[in-house]
Amino acid sequence: MHGGSSASTPRGTPSRRGKSPRFSADSPSQAGSSTFPSNFANKPATTFTSSINIRVEGAVPIEIDSSHDSEPADAELEASQADSKRAPRKSKTEALAALNSHARSASVGPEDSENHTDLTEKYLNAPPIPVSPILNLSTVKTASPRTAVNTDLAPRPFGLEDCLEFYPTAEEFKDPMAYVGSIADRAKEYGICKIVPPAEWKMPFVTDTESFRFKTRLMRLNSIEASSRAKLNFLEQLYRFHKQQGNPRVVVPTINHKPLDLWLLRKEVQKMGGYEMVTKGKKWSDLGRVLGYRGIPGLSTQIKNSYTRVILPYEHFCERTRNSPAMSPIIARDAHLKTHSSIHSVGKLSRLSTSVTTPGGTSPPGSPLTATSSPLSEPPDESDSKDANGKPSSSRPRRSTRMGSEQSTPKKSTINGLLPSPVIPPPVFYDKQREDSKIGTPEVRTPLVQALPDARPMTNGNQQNCEICHKKNRGEEMLLCDGCDCGFHMFCLDPPLDTIPKEQWFCYTCLSGTGGDFGFDEGEEHSLSSFQARDLEFRRLWFETHPPAETKLNLPEFMTNRIGDVSVSEYNMEEEFWRLVQSQHDTVEIEYGADVHSTTHGSAMPTMETHPLNPYSKDPWNLNNIPILPDSLLRFIKSDISGMTVPWTYVGMAFSTFCWHNEDHYTYSVNFMHWGETKTWYGIPGDDAEKFEAAIKGEAPDLFEAQPDLLFQLVTLMNPQRVKEAGVRVYACNQRAGEFVITFPKAYHAGFNHGLNFNEAVNFALPDWLPYGRDCVQRYREHRKLPVFSHDELLITITQQSQSIKTAMWLINSLKEMTDREMSDRQKARSLGIPEILEEEDRPEDQYQCTICKAFCYLSQITCQCTTKVVCVDHLNLLCENRMANHLTLRKRFSDEELLDIQAKVAERAGIPAAWKGKLNKLLLESARPALRSLRALLAEGDRINYHLPELASLRKCVTRANEWVDSANSFIIRKQSRKRSRRSRGRPSAAEIAAMAAAAAEDPGDRPDRGLDDLYALLREVETLGFDCPEIGVLRTLAQQAEETKLKALALLNTPPAEQERHEFLADCKRLLLQGSSLNVLLDELMEVEKIVDREQLVKELEEKLDDTEATLTLEEVRQLLTRARTCNLPADNKHMQLLEARQREGDDWEERARNVLEQPIKTIDELDDFASLDSSIPIDPTVLDRLMSARAKAKDFEKQAKSWLSPGAETSKPRVQDVLRLANRAEKDFSIAAIHDLKRTAEIASDLESRCDRALRNKYHKAEKENAFETFEQWKAYAQEHLTMFTLPSFEKLDAQLKLHSKWVKDLPWYCKEHGEPHGQSILEDVLECTRTEDDLPPTDEYFTCICNTPVRPPPPGVVSDAVQCDHCFARFHGECAKNGGSCPFCDHHHWNGAIHKERSWHFCYLPTILAKAPEITRNYSEDYKQLEIIIHRVDRLSAIIGQFLSFTSQPANQRPDYIPQVRHYMRKLYKIQFSVSPNPDVSFGLDLAGLHRILAGRPPLVRPKKRRRPRFTFGQDTDADWTDGTRCICRGRTTYLLNYPTVKCDSCHRLYHAGCVFYQPDLNAPVDHAFICPLCCLRKGKTYQYSEVRVTPIERTDPDLYVHTQEMLKTFSRDIIYKKMPRPYTQTLFVELKDFQPGMPDEGAVNSSSARSMPSSHHASNKPSPSHAATAHQHQITLPMHNTAAPVGYSNGLTASNAHVPPPPPWSRWGTMSTPSRPPSTNRRQPNDRSSGTPQPSGIRKRKHMEDISAPPEAGPSTKRRAAPPAPPPMPISPQPHPAHTPVQTLSPSLAMIVSPTNTNVQTSPRTAYVPPPLRNGSSSSPTLPPVKSLMMNAP
């Protein structure tokens, strides 16, 4: 792992050279903070660039709490330190923070720079770079090549070689520990290696980039390099020395106008042996060449003079002071004296570790897990300029005043500028005692602050002590150091001072310690996006001003970045980084967010706690899991160690670096890059660690002399080229997104970042690490560095938690070393007589950590009664001043026996493999042919050992081969188990039994041996070469001998053929020999021949028995077996039995072949199967084949029987479903071809098709042909099904049949159904209805000659021609002669034409047709043309009925009965006359009869006087008087708001003015297919309409009440002459206010004839605005305005006048009678039925009838060619309460002539009754009046 800046040093810590650019230059001077003046340096101009000056949103400065040393903080600090004394993680950040105790900045500060970049000025006043709160991961690199890159690349900078890169397969990648272990031997030779995961492995990045924030540290690149920092330290010390010697104007010498490198000169002189050796050897000229000077006269003299004048005095001063007894660190002094040595030791140790000091003086070592301690010798958070209370010290005198009295000496704090209280370091110790020291007293210096809690630096009257003579006198000559406040007599100094220096003065220790406060400042707190913005801007700025040299390198594309307009490769970045690190002129300050605790901020990888469902949370390569994997030793550490067993994250930017270091305890580390730019790594193998340490110490020896533990602090870089030149192996690699870098034990590594990236790292340890870990613990002990964990405790924990042999094998050596060391330490303590105690429980870590060397003494510690501190045995003399033996105690964690027992058990487990190997060697040495049983036992024992044994594989191979041989031997020794066992009696078997056994053996080949003598001898020869012994070898040899004997006997029988008479005895001998040979289990050819002889005799006998028996039947298989036996025993072919068997086999084979051919056919017939039903018994057959044939035949017969039963069903046979029939047919046709099945399937398919057709017809999905009559088709289906498909159940057909029956009944119920023709005749009726109900024919014709009942005008004949026209003497209507013959009277006046007295063909009433329509069945509605005709007739006549009903309702009032309506009445009567059937919504009412009565009345009325026109009031609003605004609008805002200029506008479709859309709340409907017409609020007010987008209120001209508004709608409605006001509540919704400017009064009605108040009637939208001449007989114009009732107009129609018409239009003709009132009959009209049947079933009102399709799709028909007059407007609906007639209204009666026409045969003229007219009940009136249902409800059969 690597690290960066620390989190423990505050921003305010003094810098190494000058102050941070973020702090004021007038801070108090401190030791090591003076700048090197320009007149001394004589160096070229320097530049300073800091990334922190780039302002970015989201970057927050880190606040330093000045009160962090207050009591609560102290308490918290004590608590945190009391937790543990383990060293904190050796963080790369904390290591860099340790630089705070050394040189904070080795570069020249900005105050010293002669030239600055313009970065500060550029970004000082610039706004911060805006960033998103969430990091966009698409803007960073999240992937890299997962395959090996071409190795033919350009060489790396400095000629470095790349480390090994590994590309594991998915299988290899499964186990991290196993994979790392497999590559460790090769990779550790490079120190580091890179592992590229398989392409399918992609670890998710789970950090919340919005909430994730981290702190950074500032890093100055040229402050980190070892030689650079050493050089600057030396130059500063040199400058201070000369300044204190009174020579402040010393300048750097120049040679040939080139400044002399003083540091290099001194370094080379020291290499050559020093000044004296160089002078004696005359090597000054050689130094000139080394320094780079050539050909300069007097070069050696100039260099020598420069050295003598500038460097040599300082060296002499250092030498004298170093050898001064007064400053020697090994002289014991009074602990109560404030000496410089003690103060300096305290200051130094304070950076090594800090502790909490109790009032008693006890000071346990610093905790490794607290922020105030560090394993890196890091300082506390507080600077050295704070007092004991942690507060900044006040200004103090640099030296003492010349006053000797106690009172005149200023009072000083105890440890001003040293440490904050109560953090006190442990005492300074020296392991060895000096001879001149006090006997028995250890050489230990306890600082004053430790010995006395309230101590003062002065003991005698608070006077200062001289550090040299240690006296307190002559205070006026006491000089105080400005660095440490220690006192020195001026005359004690060497050389002594005569006067007090005017400037700052530092003692030798502070002077030589210049650079000891080096450290990193706090950066800022960032989010990932703000850090990304700063990194991008810094890289762009830097490379635009410092572009790399153009070089053509063979690099892949992913190794090159485009930064701004500059192309920068990874090699360019590397070269630029090292240039900046070594540059003394370009100072670059960058930030690094390193060691971000995952326990605080969360790991970037998923964990089981944060993402339990993510599969990668359990992945072994997840860094949260790696330390605790089974093979990682760190899992045995009992507590989590942040950064070691818990991952840390690192956020890098360009040039941020981590210095040379190796891991804590020399462990492995794994680093994974989640995303970002490349990170370059440098690695040094662990074997070269000592070489590297020597090289870097030789590079800057002064630094390591002052700080021997410098490499622990991760604060120093050294150029890898210089390291390589020193003979150290250095390797490099470039880590990219998604790649791992592994560092190996003890391997030093360093590196830097190429830009923003996000890494995560953690440690782990494999068993091979243990020796390295022990070496590291010893090194920590030597340098007094706090370890992170106890190595000994780890070993003990491993023994407790892992008892495997594998663990014991790698643990035993380390455990033995620990045990031996511990026993040696205990023996040493016992030799001093120290008592012992045993504590069997673990203590907190701080209670077994040595106070002196900081090592963990887990197994035993030395304790003292007078202190709580503990020490190891090596430092027992430094624990306490009391040297009594019983004063100390040896506290043991385990007894000697336990410790040795632990080792013994582990050794025993570790020795198991060796013991097993010993047994194996012993067995092999005892015998050349070891017993197989022993080998098997040894193998089993080895398998039980859970450890890899190299010999086990060979042993297993040997035993496996031996087992195979034994198995082969057993095949001879152990006979196969016979499948047939015949029971036999005990004793010797008889000849018959022997024959039976032989026959059974012949029949059972499984009992026969299959291996012969040759195989047996081969096994015996093989075992001689295998080298083992077993019993089977002897048994096999005996078997071979027996087999040879049996072979000889068989040959004897075969070679002596017997005579015929001896044949029986010969066969008995053969059988006996066979029985004997069967026990050998060896195949002998001779014995087989003997067996054939016996089998042949047995077979012949058996054939005679079976073939000669006529009743015996043989199966085909038996015949075949007999033939096989006959051929096996060599029965002659001419044998009669043999010939008979062959003949029968041929017959059987032929039969079987035919049978199998039939069975193999996919489709079989019954005839083919019947052929095998009868067979010849002599033919051998296969019974199984015959069974299959008979089974198939029976199945086919069953199918045939079922099919025939369904095709010809009986009377009681149940009808099957079509699906069942088809299923059966399909099953049958899979195997058989049956004629009945084919017929049944064809019939079922037809039935299925009929069912599907019927189903589609029922669901209205049957698509008929263009001229097809669906019902004729349905009847054809019905006839076919009834004739051919009666055997099936057809549910859909039955439903269709039921519908057809209902349809037939419905057709017969039609009024125009003709029984004679058997069909309805509705086409003529439909044509008449369509002709009479055209929408454009609602108005009467304008031709005055249209007076006949027909639709043809009665025009005068030509001159000389006699007219046949007839004229009514009542209404003066003229009729054609042919028309007058029909009825013989005037159809307009004679009610007999309408009351049924005159017969008509269509003698039914319209109101019954909707009921018929509603009763139509579903199939009729879907397919019947008659239904469609009836539907059209009803809808069209319904509309006509509504119009006529509305007209009659209007004219039922006497005031509205005017002659002007005669043309309209006749027009309606013509329509009804042509239709013929009665039309009205009530069967008791006939509109024709009502119209005839109305016509008689109107024909006898005089014309009415036209009333005066009414006029609506007119309004003038404020907008009407305004001028158009600059944008062309005249809006509600009236141009008073300037920001509305160019606001979206909308145009009124009425007044065409423009309005701002927002001002009128206009919101267009974006989903509307067309633009909706917009009417402005002013036009709506003028028309009395409601504005749809908001409420509109009109304010009056003079407004006194704020809630009073003008009621414009009421004024328009009443034609008001005055302004009508209304009070309204405060607006609660969108409201517009309009100002009324002017008002023109309206004019209401002023009266009409026969009425006191005439009102206009609404005009129909069809009415023309132009008056036209009336009928000639009326002699007046039909433009009279009709009076109107006080009822509201139908919904959707306004009562207001239009601008172009002076009368109120009537309701439109498309209104439905369902919303009208039933018109009352006019006076003097007769009903057809005297009895009142109006109290019919009431119908619901308000049901909205759907528009008929004819009304939608049919285009308007062209009207007749004749002109039509402008008919008087249609009347509005009837009022709810009819108004009574005025008393003076006359009642019109029939004239005598009309009576004669109406009733020519009746002398009694019928006249209207002279009673007051009472209108009939309203249609939708009150509950007392029955209503007629609307047509829709009648059609739906609603009640």
Short mmCIF file of C-alpha atoms in Angstrom, two decimals, residues 221-332:
data_model
loop_
_atom_site.label_atom_id
_atom_site.label_comp_id
_atom_site.label_asym_id
_atom_site.label_seq_id
_atom_site.Cartn_x
_atom_site.Cartn_y
_atom_site.Cartn_z
CA LEU A 221 7.26 18.19 -4.52
CA ASN A 222 10.79 19.56 -4.21
CA SER A 223 10.57 19.31 -0.41
CA ILE A 224 10.32 15.54 -0.41
CA GLU A 225 13.48 14.53 -2.28
CA ALA A 226 16.22 13.51 0.19
CA SER A 227 19.17 15.35 -1.28
CA SER A 228 17.13 18.49 -1.93
CA ARG A 229 15.92 18.70 1.64
CA ALA A 230 19.37 17.89 3.02
CA LYS A 231 20.88 20.56 0.84
CA LEU A 232 18.47 23.26 1.97
CA ASN A 233 18.85 22.25 5.60
CA PHE A 234 22.59 22.62 5.32
CA LEU A 235 22.40 25.98 3.57
CA GLU A 236 20.04 27.31 6.19
CA GLN A 237 22.22 26.09 9.04
CA LEU A 238 25.21 27.64 7.33
CA TYR A 239 23.40 30.94 6.93
CA ARG A 240 22.29 31.05 10.56
CA PHE A 241 25.76 30.20 11.77
CA HIS A 242 27.37 33.06 9.85
CA LYS A 243 24.57 35.40 10.85
CA GLN A 244 25.14 34.61 14.54
CA GLN A 245 28.87 35.10 14.03
CA GLY A 246 28.17 38.68 12.95
CA ASN A 247 28.46 38.13 9.20
CA PRO A 248 24.92 38.39 7.86
CA ARG A 249 26.01 39.42 4.36
CA VAL A 250 27.74 36.21 3.38
CA VAL A 251 27.06 35.35 -0.25
CA VAL A 252 27.46 32.14 -2.19
CA PRO A 253 30.76 32.21 -4.02
CA THR A 254 30.66 32.12 -7.80
CA ILE A 255 33.22 30.55 -10.09
CA ASN A 256 33.14 31.58 -13.68
CA HIS A 257 29.77 33.29 -13.06
CA LYS A 258 28.33 30.01 -11.83
CA PRO A 259 27.18 29.74 -8.20
CA LEU A 260 29.18 27.22 -6.24
CA ASP A 261 27.11 24.31 -4.91
CA LEU A 262 28.21 24.46 -1.25
CA TRP A 263 26.29 21.38 -0.17
CA LEU A 264 27.73 19.23 -2.96
CA LEU A 265 31.17 20.63 -2.26
CA ARG A 266 30.93 19.67 1.43
CA LYS A 267 29.51 16.24 0.55
CA GLU A 268 32.34 15.46 -1.89
CA VAL A 269 34.97 16.72 0.55
CA GLN A 270 33.57 14.41 3.24
CA LYS A 271 33.62 11.50 0.78
CA MET A 272 37.32 12.17 0.19
CA GLY A 273 38.11 12.10 3.92
CA GLY A 274 37.58 15.70 4.97
CA TYR A 275 39.30 19.01 4.57
CA GLU A 276 42.69 17.86 5.82
CA MET A 277 42.81 14.81 3.56
CA VAL A 278 41.78 16.79 0.48
CA THR A 279 44.38 19.44 1.19
CA LYS A 280 47.11 16.90 1.81
CA GLY A 281 46.17 14.94 -1.26
CA LYS A 282 45.82 18.07 -3.38
CA LYS A 283 42.46 16.94 -4.63
CA TRP A 284 40.83 20.39 -4.92
CA SER A 285 41.23 20.32 -8.68
CA ASP A 286 39.54 16.91 -8.77
CA LEU A 287 36.66 18.44 -6.84
CA GLY A 288 36.34 21.07 -9.55
CA ARG A 289 35.78 18.41 -12.16
CA VAL A 290 33.24 16.68 -9.95
CA LEU A 291 31.41 19.98 -9.51
CA GLY A 292 31.30 20.52 -13.26
CA TYR A 293 33.99 23.11 -13.79
CA ARG A 294 36.41 22.73 -16.68
CA GLY A 295 39.42 24.76 -17.85
CA ILE A 296 39.25 27.56 -15.29
CA PRO A 297 42.56 29.00 -14.11
CA GLY A 298 43.07 28.83 -10.35
CA LEU A 299 40.05 26.61 -9.94
CA SER A 300 41.44 24.59 -7.06
CA THR A 301 42.46 27.72 -5.19
CA GLN A 302 39.03 29.31 -5.60
CA ILE A 303 37.27 26.18 -4.40
CA LYS A 304 39.61 25.78 -1.42
CA ASN A 305 39.24 29.44 -0.44
CA SER A 306 35.47 29.23 -0.69
CA TYR A 307 35.41 26.10 1.45
CA THR A 308 37.79 27.64 3.98
CA ARG A 309 35.87 30.88 4.24
CA VAL A 310 32.28 29.62 4.26
CA ILE A 311 32.09 25.95 5.23
CA LEU A 312 35.10 25.22 7.37
CA PRO A 313 34.21 27.63 10.24
CA TYR A 314 30.80 25.99 10.56
CA GLU A 315 32.35 22.52 10.60
CA HIS A 316 34.78 23.56 13.34
CA PHE A 317 31.90 24.99 15.35
CA CYS A 318 29.90 21.81 15.00
CA GLU A 319 32.88 19.67 15.94
CA ARG A 320 33.65 21.69 19.05
CA THR A 321 30.05 21.73 20.21
CA ARG A 322 29.54 18.07 19.48
CA ASN A 323 32.57 17.19 21.60
CA SER A 324 31.69 19.63 24.36
CA PRO A 325 31.19 17.83 27.70
CA ALA A 326 28.49 20.32 28.56
CA MET A 327 26.31 19.24 25.65
CA SER A 328 27.17 15.56 25.79
CA PRO A 329 23.96 13.54 26.02
CA ILE A 330 25.47 10.80 28.16
CA ILE A 331 26.14 12.72 31.37
CA ALA A 332 23.59 12.31 34.12
#
